[in-house]
Coordinates of C-alpha atoms and ligand atoms in Angstrom, one line a residue:
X9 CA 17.2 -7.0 40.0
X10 CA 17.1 -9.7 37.3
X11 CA 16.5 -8.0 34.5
X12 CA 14.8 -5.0 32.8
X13 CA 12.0 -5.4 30.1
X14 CA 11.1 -2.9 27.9
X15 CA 7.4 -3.2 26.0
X16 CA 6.8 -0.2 23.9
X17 CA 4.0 1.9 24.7
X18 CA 3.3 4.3 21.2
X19 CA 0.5 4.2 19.4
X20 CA 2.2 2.1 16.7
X21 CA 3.6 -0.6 18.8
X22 CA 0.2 -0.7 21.0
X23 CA -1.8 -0.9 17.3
X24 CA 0.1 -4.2 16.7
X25 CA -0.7 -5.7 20.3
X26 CA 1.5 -4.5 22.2
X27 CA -0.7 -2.9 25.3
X28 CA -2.1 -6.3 25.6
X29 CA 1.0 -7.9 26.9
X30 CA 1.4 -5.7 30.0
X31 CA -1.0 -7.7 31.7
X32 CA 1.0 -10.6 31.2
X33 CA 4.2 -9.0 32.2
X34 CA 2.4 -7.7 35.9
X35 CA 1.0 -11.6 36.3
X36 CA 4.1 -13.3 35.3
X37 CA 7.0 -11.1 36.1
X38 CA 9.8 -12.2 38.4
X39 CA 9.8 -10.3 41.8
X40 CA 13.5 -9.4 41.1
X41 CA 12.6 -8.0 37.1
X42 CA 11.2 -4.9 36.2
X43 CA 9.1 -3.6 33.2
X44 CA 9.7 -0.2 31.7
X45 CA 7.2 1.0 29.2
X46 CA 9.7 2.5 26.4
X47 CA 8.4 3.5 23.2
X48 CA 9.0 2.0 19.2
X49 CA 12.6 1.9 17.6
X50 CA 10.6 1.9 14.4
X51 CA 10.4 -1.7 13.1
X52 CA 6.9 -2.0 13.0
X53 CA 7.5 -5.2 11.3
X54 CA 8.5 -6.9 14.5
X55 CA 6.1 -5.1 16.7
X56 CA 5.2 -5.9 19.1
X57 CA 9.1 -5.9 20.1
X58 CA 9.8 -6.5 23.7
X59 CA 13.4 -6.1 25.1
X60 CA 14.9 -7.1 27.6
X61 CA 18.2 -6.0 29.5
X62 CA 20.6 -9.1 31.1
X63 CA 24.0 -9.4 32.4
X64 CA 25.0 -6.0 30.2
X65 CA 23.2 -7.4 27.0
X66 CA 20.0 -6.5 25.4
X67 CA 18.4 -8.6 23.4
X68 CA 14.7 -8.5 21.6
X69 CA 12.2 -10.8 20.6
X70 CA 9.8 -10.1 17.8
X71 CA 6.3 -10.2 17.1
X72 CA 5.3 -11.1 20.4
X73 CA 1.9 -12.2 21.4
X74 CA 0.6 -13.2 25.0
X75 CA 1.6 -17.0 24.3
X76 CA 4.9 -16.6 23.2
X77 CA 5.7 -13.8 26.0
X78 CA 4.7 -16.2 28.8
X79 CA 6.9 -18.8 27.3
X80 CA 10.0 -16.8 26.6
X81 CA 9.4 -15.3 30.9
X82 CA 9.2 -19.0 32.0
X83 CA 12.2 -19.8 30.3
X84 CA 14.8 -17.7 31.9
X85 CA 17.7 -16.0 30.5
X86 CA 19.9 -19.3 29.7
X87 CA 17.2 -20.8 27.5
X88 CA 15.7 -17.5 25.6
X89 CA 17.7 -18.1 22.5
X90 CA 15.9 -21.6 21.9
X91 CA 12.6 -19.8 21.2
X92 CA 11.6 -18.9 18.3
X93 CA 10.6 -14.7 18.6
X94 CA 14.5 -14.3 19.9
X95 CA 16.2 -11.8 17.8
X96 CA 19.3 -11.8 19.9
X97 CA 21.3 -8.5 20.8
X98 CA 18.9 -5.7 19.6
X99 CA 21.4 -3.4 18.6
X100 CA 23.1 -5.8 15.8
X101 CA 20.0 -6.8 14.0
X102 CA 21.5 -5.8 10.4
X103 CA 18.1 -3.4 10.0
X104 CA 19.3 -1.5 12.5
X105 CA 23.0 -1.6 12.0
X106 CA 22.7 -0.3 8.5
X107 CA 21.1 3.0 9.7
X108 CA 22.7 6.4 10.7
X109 CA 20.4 7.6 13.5
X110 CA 20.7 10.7 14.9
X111 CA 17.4 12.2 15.4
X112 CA 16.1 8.5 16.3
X113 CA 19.2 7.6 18.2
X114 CA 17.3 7.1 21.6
X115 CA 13.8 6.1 20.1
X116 CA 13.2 3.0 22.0
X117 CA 15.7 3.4 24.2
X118 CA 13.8 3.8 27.7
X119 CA 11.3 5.2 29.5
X120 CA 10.2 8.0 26.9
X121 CA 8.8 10.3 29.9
X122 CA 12.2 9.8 32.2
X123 CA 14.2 12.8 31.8
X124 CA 17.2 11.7 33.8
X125 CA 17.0 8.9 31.0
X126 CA 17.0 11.2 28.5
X127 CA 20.2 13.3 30.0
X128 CA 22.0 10.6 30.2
X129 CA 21.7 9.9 26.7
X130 CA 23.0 13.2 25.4
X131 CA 19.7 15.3 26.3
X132 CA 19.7 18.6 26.8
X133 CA 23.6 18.9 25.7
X134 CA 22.6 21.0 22.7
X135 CA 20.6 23.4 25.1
X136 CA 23.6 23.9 27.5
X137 CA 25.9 24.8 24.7
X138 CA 23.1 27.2 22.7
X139 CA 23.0 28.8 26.6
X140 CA 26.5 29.8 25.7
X141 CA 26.2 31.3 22.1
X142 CA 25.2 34.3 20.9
X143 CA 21.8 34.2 19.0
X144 CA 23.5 34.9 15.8
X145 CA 26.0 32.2 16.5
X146 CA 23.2 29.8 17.3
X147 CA 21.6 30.3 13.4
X148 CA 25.3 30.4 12.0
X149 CA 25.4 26.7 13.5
X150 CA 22.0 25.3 12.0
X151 CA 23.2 27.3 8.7
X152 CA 26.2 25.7 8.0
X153 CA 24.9 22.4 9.1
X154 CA 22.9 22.4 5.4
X155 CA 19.5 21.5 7.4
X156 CA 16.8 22.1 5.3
X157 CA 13.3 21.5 6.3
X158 CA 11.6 18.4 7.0
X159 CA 8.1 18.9 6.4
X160 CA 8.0 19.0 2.8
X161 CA 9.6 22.1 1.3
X162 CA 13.3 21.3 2.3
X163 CA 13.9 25.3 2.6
X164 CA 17.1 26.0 4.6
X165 CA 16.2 26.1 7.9
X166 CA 19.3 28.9 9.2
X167 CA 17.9 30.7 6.4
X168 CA 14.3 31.1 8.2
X169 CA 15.6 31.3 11.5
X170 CA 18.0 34.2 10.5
X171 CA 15.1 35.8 8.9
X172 CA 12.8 36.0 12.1
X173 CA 16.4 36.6 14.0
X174 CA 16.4 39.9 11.7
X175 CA 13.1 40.8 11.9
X176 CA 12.4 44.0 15.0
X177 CA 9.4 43.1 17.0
X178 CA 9.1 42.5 20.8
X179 CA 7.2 39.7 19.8
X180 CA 8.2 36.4 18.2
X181 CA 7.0 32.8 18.0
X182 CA 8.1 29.2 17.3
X183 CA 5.3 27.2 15.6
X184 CA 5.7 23.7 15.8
X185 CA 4.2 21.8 12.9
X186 CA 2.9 18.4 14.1
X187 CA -0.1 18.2 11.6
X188 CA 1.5 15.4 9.7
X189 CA -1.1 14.7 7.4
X190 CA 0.6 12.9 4.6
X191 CA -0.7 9.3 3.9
X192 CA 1.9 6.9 5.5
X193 CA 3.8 9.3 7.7
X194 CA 4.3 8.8 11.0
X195 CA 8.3 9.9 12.0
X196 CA 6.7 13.4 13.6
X197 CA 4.0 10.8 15.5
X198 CA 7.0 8.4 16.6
X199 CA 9.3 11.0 17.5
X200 CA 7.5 12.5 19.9
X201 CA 6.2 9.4 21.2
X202 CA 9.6 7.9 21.7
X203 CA 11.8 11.1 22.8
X204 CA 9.3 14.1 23.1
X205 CA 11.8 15.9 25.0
X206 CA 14.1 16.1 22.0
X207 CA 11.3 18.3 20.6
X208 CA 11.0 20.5 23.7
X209 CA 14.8 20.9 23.2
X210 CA 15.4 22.4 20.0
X211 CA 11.9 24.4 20.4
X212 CA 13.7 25.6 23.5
X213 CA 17.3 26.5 21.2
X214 CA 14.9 27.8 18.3
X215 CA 13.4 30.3 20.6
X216 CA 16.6 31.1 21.9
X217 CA 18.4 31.3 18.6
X218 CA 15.8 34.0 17.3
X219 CA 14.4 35.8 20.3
X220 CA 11.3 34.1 20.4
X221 CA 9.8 33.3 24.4
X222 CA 6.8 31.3 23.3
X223 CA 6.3 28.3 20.9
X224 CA 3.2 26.8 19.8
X225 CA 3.0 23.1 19.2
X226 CA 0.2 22.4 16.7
X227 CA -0.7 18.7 16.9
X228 CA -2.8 16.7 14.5
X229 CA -6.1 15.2 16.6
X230 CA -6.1 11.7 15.5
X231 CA -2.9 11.4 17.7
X232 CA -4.4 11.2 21.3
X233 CA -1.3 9.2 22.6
X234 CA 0.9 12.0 21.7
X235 CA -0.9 14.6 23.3
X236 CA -0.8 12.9 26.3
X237 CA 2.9 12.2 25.8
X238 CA 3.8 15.8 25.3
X239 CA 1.5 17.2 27.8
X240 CA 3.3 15.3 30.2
X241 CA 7.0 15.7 29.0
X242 CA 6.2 19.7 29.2
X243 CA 5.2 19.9 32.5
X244 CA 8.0 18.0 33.5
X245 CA 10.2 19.9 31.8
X246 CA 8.9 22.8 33.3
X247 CA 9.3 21.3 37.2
X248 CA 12.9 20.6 36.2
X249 CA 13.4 24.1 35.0
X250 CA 13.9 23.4 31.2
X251 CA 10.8 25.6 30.3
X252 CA 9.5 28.4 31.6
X253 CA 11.4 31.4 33.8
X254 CA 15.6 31.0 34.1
X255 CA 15.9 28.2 32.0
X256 CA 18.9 26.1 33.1
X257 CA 19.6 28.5 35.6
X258 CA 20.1 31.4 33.0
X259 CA 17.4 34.5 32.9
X260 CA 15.8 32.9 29.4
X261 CA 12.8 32.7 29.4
X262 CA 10.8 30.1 26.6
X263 CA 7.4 28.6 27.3
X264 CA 5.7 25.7 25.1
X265 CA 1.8 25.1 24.6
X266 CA 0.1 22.2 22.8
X267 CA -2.8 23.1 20.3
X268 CA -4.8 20.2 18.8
X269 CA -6.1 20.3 15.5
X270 CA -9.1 19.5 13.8
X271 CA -8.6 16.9 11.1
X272 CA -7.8 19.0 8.3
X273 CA -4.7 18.0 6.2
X274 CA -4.7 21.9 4.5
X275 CA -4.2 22.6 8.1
X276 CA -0.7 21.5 7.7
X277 CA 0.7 24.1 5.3
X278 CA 1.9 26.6 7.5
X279 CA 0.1 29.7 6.9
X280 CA -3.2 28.1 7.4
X281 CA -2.2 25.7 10.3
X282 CA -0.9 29.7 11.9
X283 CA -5.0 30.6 11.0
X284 CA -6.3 27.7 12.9
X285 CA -3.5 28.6 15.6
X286 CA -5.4 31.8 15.8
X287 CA -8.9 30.1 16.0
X288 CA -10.1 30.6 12.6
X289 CA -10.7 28.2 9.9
X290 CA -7.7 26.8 8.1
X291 CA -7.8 28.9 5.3
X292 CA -4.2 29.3 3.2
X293 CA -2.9 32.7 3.2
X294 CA -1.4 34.6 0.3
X295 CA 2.7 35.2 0.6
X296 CA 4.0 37.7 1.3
X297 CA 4.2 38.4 3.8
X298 CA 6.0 35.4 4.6
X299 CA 5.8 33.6 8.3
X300 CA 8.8 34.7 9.2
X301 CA 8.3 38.3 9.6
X302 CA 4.0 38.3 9.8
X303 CA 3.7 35.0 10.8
X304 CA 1.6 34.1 14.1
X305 CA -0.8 37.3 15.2
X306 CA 0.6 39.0 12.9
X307 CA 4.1 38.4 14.2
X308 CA 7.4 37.1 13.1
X309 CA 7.9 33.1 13.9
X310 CA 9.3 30.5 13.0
X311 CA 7.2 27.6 11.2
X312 CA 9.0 24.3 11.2
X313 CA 8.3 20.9 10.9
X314 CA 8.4 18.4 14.2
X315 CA 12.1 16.4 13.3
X316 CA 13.4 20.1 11.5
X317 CA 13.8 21.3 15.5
X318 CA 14.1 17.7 16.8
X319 CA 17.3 17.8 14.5
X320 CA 18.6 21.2 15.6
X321 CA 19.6 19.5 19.0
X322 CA 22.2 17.1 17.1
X323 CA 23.4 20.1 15.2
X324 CA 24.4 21.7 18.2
X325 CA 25.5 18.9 20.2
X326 CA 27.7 17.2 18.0
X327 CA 28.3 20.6 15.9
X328 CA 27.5 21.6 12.3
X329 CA 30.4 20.3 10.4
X330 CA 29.4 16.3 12.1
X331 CA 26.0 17.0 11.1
X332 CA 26.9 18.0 7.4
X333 CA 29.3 15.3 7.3
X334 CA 26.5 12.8 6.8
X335 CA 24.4 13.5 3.0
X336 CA 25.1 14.4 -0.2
X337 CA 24.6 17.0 -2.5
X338 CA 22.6 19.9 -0.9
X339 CA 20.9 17.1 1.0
X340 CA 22.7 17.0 4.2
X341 CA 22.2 15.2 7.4
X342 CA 19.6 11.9 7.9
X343 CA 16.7 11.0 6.2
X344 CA 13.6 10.0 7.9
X345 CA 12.1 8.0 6.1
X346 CA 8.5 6.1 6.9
X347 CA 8.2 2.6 5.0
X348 CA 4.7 1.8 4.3
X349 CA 2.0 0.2 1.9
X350 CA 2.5 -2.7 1.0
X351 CA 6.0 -3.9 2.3
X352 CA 7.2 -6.7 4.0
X353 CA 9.7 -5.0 6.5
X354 CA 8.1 -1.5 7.1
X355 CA 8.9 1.2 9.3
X356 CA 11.0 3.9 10.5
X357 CA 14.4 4.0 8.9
X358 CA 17.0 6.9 9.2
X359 CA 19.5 6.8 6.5
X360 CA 22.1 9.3 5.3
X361 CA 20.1 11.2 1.9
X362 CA 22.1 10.2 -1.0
X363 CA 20.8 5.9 -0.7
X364 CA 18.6 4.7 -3.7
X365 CA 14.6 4.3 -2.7
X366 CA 15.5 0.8 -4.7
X367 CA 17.7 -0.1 -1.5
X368 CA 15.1 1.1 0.4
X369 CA 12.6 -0.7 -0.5
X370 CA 14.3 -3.9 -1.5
X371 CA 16.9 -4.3 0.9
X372 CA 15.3 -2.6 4.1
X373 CA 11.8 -3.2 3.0
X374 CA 12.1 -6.6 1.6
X375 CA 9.7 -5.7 -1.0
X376 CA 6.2 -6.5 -0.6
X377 CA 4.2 -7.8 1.9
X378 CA 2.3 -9.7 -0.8
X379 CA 4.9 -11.1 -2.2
X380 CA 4.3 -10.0 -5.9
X381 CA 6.7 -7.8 -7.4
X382 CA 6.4 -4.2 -6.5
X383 CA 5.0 -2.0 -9.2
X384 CA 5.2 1.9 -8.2
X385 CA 6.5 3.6 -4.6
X386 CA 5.0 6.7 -3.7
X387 CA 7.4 9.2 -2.4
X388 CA 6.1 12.3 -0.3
X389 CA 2.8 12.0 0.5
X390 CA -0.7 12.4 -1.4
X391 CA 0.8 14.7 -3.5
X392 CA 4.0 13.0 -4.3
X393 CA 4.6 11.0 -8.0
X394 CA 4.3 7.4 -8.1
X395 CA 7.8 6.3 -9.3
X396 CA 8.1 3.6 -12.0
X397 CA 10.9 1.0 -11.6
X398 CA 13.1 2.8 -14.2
X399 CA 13.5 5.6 -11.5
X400 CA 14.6 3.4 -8.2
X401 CA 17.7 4.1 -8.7
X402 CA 17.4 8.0 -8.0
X403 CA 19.3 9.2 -5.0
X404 CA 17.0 10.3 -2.3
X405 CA 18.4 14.3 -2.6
X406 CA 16.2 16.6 -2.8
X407 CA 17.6 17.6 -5.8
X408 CA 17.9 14.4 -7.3
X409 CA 14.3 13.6 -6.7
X410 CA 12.8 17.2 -8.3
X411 CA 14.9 16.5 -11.3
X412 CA 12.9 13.2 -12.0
X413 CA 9.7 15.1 -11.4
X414 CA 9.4 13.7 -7.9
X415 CA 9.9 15.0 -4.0
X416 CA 11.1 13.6 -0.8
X417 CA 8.4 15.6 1.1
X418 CA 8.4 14.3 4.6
X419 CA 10.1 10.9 3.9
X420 CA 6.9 9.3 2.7
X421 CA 7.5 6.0 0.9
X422 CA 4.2 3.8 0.1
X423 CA 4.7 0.9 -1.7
X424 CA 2.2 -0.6 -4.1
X425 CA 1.9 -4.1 -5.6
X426 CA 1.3 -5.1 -9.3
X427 CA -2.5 -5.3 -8.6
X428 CA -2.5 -1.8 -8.1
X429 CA -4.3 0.0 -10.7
X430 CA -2.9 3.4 -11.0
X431 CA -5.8 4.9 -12.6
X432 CA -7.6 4.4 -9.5
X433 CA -4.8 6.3 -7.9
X434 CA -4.5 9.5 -10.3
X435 CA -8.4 9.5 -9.8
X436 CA -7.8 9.3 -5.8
X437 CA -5.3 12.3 -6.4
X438 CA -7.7 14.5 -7.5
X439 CA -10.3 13.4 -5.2
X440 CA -8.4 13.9 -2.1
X441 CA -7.3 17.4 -3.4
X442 CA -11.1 18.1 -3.8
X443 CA -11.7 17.3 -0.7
X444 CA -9.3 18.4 1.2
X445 CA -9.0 21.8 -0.5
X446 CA -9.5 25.0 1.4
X447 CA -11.9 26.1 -1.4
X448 CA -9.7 30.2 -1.5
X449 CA -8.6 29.4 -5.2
X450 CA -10.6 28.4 -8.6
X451 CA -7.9 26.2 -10.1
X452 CA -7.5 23.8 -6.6
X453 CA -11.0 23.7 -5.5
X454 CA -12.8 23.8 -8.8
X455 CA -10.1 21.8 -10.7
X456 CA -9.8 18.8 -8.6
X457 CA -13.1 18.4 -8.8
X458 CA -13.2 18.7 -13.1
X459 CA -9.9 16.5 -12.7
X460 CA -12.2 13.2 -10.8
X461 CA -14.4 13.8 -13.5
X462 CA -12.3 13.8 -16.8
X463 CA -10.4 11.1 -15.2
X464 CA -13.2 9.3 -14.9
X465 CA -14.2 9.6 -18.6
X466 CA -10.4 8.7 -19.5
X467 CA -11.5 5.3 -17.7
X468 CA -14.6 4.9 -19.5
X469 CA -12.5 5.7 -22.8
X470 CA -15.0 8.4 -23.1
X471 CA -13.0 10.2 -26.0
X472 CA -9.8 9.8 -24.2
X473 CA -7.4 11.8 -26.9
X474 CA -9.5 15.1 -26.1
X475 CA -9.9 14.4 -22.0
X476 CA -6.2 13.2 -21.7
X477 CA -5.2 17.0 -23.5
X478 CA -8.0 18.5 -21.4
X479 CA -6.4 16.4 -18.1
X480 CA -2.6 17.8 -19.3
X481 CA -4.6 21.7 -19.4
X482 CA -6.4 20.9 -16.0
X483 CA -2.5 20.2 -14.3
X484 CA -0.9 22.8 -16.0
X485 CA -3.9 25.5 -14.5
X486 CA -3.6 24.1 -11.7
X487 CA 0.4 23.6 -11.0
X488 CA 1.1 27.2 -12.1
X489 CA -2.7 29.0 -10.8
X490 CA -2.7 27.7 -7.6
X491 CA -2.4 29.5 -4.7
X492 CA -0.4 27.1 -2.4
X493 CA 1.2 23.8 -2.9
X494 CA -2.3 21.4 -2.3
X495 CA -3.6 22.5 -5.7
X496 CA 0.4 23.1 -7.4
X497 CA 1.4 19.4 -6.5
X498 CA -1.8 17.1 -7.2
X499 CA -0.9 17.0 -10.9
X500 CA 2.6 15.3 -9.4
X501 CA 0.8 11.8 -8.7
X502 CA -1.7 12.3 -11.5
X503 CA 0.8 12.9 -14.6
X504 CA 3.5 10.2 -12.6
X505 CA 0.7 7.9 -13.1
X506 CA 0.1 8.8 -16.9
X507 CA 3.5 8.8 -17.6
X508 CA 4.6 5.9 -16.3
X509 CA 1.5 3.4 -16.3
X510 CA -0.5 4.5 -18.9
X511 CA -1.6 0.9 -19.6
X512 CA -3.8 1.3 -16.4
X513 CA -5.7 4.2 -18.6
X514 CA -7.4 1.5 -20.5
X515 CA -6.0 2.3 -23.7
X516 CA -2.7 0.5 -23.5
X517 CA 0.3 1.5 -24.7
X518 CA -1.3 3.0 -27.5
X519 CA -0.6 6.1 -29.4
X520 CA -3.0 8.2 -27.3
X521 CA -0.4 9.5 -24.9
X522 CA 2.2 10.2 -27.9
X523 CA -0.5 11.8 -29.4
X524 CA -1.2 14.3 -26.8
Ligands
LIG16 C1 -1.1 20.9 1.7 C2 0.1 21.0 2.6 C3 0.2 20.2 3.7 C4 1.3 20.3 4.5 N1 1.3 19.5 5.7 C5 2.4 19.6 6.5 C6 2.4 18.8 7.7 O1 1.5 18.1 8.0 N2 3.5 18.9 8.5 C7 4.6 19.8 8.1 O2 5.5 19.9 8.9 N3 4.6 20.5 7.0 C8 3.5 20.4 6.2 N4 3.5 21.2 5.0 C9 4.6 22.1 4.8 C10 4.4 23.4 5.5 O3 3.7 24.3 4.7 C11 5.8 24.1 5.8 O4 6.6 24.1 4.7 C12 6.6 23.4 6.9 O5 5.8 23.2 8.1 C13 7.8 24.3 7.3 O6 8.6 23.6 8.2 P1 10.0 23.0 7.7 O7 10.7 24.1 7.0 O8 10.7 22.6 9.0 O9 9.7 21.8 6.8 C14 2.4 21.1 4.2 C15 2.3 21.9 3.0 C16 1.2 21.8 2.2 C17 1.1 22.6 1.0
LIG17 S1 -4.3 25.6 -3.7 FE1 -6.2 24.7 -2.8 S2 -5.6 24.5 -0.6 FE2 -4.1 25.9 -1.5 S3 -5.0 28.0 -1.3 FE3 -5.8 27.3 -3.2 S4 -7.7 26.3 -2.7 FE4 -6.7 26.5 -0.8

């Protein structure tokens, strides 16, 4: 054989193009080469990237299209670097080079599906060694390792696992959240796209670590190519005896099933997405009882987030004190973070926590994909602030972050343009609060819908002194008379947006703010 070319086969990589290059690879393709259908590394902004493996190199090429890809095939090996989509060796491109990935650190790698491929790059070593440890010593391990969780409320995740580890019933679950409904978020999408078994792993050492048989993995609809994905990885994992009866030889038992949800982003905070697990609408509950110990059926489980267990497997295989070494602050580990909006360079990055979102977004990101000068960056989702340029410098900590009024949520990071108009946006807070709230408590689903409205009048400069102190009343009824965090964190984006652009507001810099 030749060489070995690798075309990515996620939905990301196959939105930019990339699907449509495999029939150029099966009419062009050198008897001697072969094609192996890997999945995204994460920089969308050369996708579609195709790789390919020569003479114990492996270089890219970048934002290939069916032209260029039948050009840089004709040319053979000696002439790729004359064309002008070579990126050279894949793994020195500085975008790369400047990450610290761990939980990505086989995303784009291989064949996604291949598990030999996936033991041979450290799979399943994390599992072996858990196999070995008592459950206690299992949650001592993710303890110290400082994770916290990764879908949005950065709670230690030892802490929860020790607390359903605690907890007497001869029941317990694992809940996968794979809802990821946070506007450009995609790491939980790409994740299991590109290394689904790295999920099926620490699901596996969860289960194990708190006495849990079952898990539940409950996956957002609109992601048909992951379903697909993780359908498959399971029952292979099963066949190999990595699920199911005796895993890895032992008498463990731990079984996985995939549940699709229906479209609703409330289905993503955990006590509702266990509701819809059950069938029923996704209603939030009232806590307590928390998850942990009435969680699933009424039973204790663990609820976290898609790269919180895809990161338990480096915690065991490399050990807690390596994974704690990377971080700072009470932020320990790699960040995930999810580069979108309007950027030039976006993407999946994984950085150490402790970087500015300044480097971020100029450095990785390149700034905008407009070229005008960015304006605000969005961090965490619908219902994260809109941070003003004075506040770039902030470490990404989750500390760091809540004491600028802010939140890392799940790694988020939208960028916006200086023809944004961030009245527009504080409206669009409140509108998608209204419509995506589960209607249980007044001050959510009645005050979104009074927030669109008074916002609207602030627009119109329909007495804007009274609605702006009217507006500040709505938030505060809201952030402190909400049941859940839907209703609690909308007024994040909306008073970001006051504070820091109130020009946008139609009253300029006047004294109607200071006034307030
Ligand atoms: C409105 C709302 C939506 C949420 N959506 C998600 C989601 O899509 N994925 C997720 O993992 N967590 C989401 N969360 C956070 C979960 O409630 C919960 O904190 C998380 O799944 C726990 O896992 P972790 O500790 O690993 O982060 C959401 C929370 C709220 C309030
Ligand atoms: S805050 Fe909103 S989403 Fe949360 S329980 Fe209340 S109504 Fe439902």
């Amino acid at each position: 054989m030749n060489c070995i070319w690798y075309l990515p086969a996620d939905t990301s990589a196959g939105a930019l193009g990339a699907d449509g290059l495999e029939a150029v690879f099966i009419a062009e393709l050198d008897s001697g080469d072969k094609l192996i259908r890997s999945g995204s590394r994460g920089a969308f902004w050369l996708e579609p990237l195709v790789e390919a493996e020569h003479a114990g190199r492996r270089v890219g090429f970048g934002n290939v299209d069916c032209e260029s890809l039948r050009e840089v095939l004709r040319l053979g090996p000696d002439h790729w670097s004359s064309h002008p989509a070579y990126l050279g060796d894949i793994d020195e491109l500085p975008w790369f080079q400047r990450q610290s990935r761990l939980t990505f650190a086989r995303a784009g790698a291989g064949d996604p599906l291949c598990l030999d491929a996936y033991e041979s790059r450290q799979g399943y070593v994390a599992l072996r060694r858990a196999l070995q440890l008592a459950p206690e010593e299992i949650v001592d391990e993710v303890t110290r390792s400082g994770l916290r969780g990764r879908g949005g409320a950065a709670f230690p995740a030892g802490v929860k696992w020790n607390t359903v580890l605690q907890a007497q019933a001869a029941q317990k679950y694992i809940a996968c959240n794979a809802d990821e409904g946070d506007s450009g978020t995609f790491a939980d999408r790409l994740l299991m796209e590109t290394d689904p078994y790295q999920l099926i792993e620490g699901m596996t050492i969860a289960g194990l670590a708190v006495g849990a048989n079952t898990g539940y993995i409950y996956l957002r609809s609109e992601y048909p190519r992951t379903l697909h994905v993780m359908r498959e990885a399971i029952g292979r994992a099963e066949q190999a005896g990595y699920l199911g009866q005796g895993i890895g030889g032992t008498d463990r038992c731990f079984v996985i099933e995939l549940r699709v949800g229906a479209g609703a982003y409330i289905c993503g905070e955990e006590t509702a997405m266990l509701e819809s697990l059950e069938g029923k609408r996704g209603m939030v509950r009232s806590k307590p009882p928390l998850p942990a110990l009435e969680g699933l059926f009424g039973l204790p489980t663990v609820v976290n987030n898609v790269l919180t267990l895809a990161s338990v497997t480096s915690v065991l295989a490399d050990g807690a004190d390596a994974y704690a070494a990377h971080g700072s602050g009470r932020s320990r580990g790699t960040l995930c973070l999810q580069l979108a909006g309007n950027v030039k360079r976006g993407g999946l990055l994984e950085v150490p926590f402790g970087m500015s979102l300044r480097e971020v977004v100029m450095e990785f990101g390149g700034g905008t994909r407009s070229g005008r000068p960015v304006r605000a960056i969005q961090v965490g989702g619908p219902l994260g602030a809109y941070l003003a340029e004075a506040q770039w410098d902030t470490p990404l900590e989750y500390e760091a972050f809540a004491a600028v009024g802010a939140m890392l949520g799940h790694g988020g990071v939208v960028v916006f343009d200086d023809t944004v108009d961030m009245a527009d946006q504080a409206r669009f807070a409140m509108a998608f609060c209204a419509e995506e709230s589960c209607g249980k408590c007044t001050p959510c689903r009645i005050g979104s819908t009074r927030g669109v409205e008074v916002i609207d009048k602030i627009i119109a400069r329909d007495n804007p002194q009274q609605n702006l102190a009217l507006l500040e009343d709505l938030c505060d009824t809201m952030e402190h008379g909400s049941l859940c965090a839907m209703g609690g964190l909308t007024p994040h984006p909306v008073r970001s947006a006051l504070q820091h652009f109130p020009q946008d507001f139609s009253f300029g810099k006047s004294q109607d703010l200071a006034e307030v």
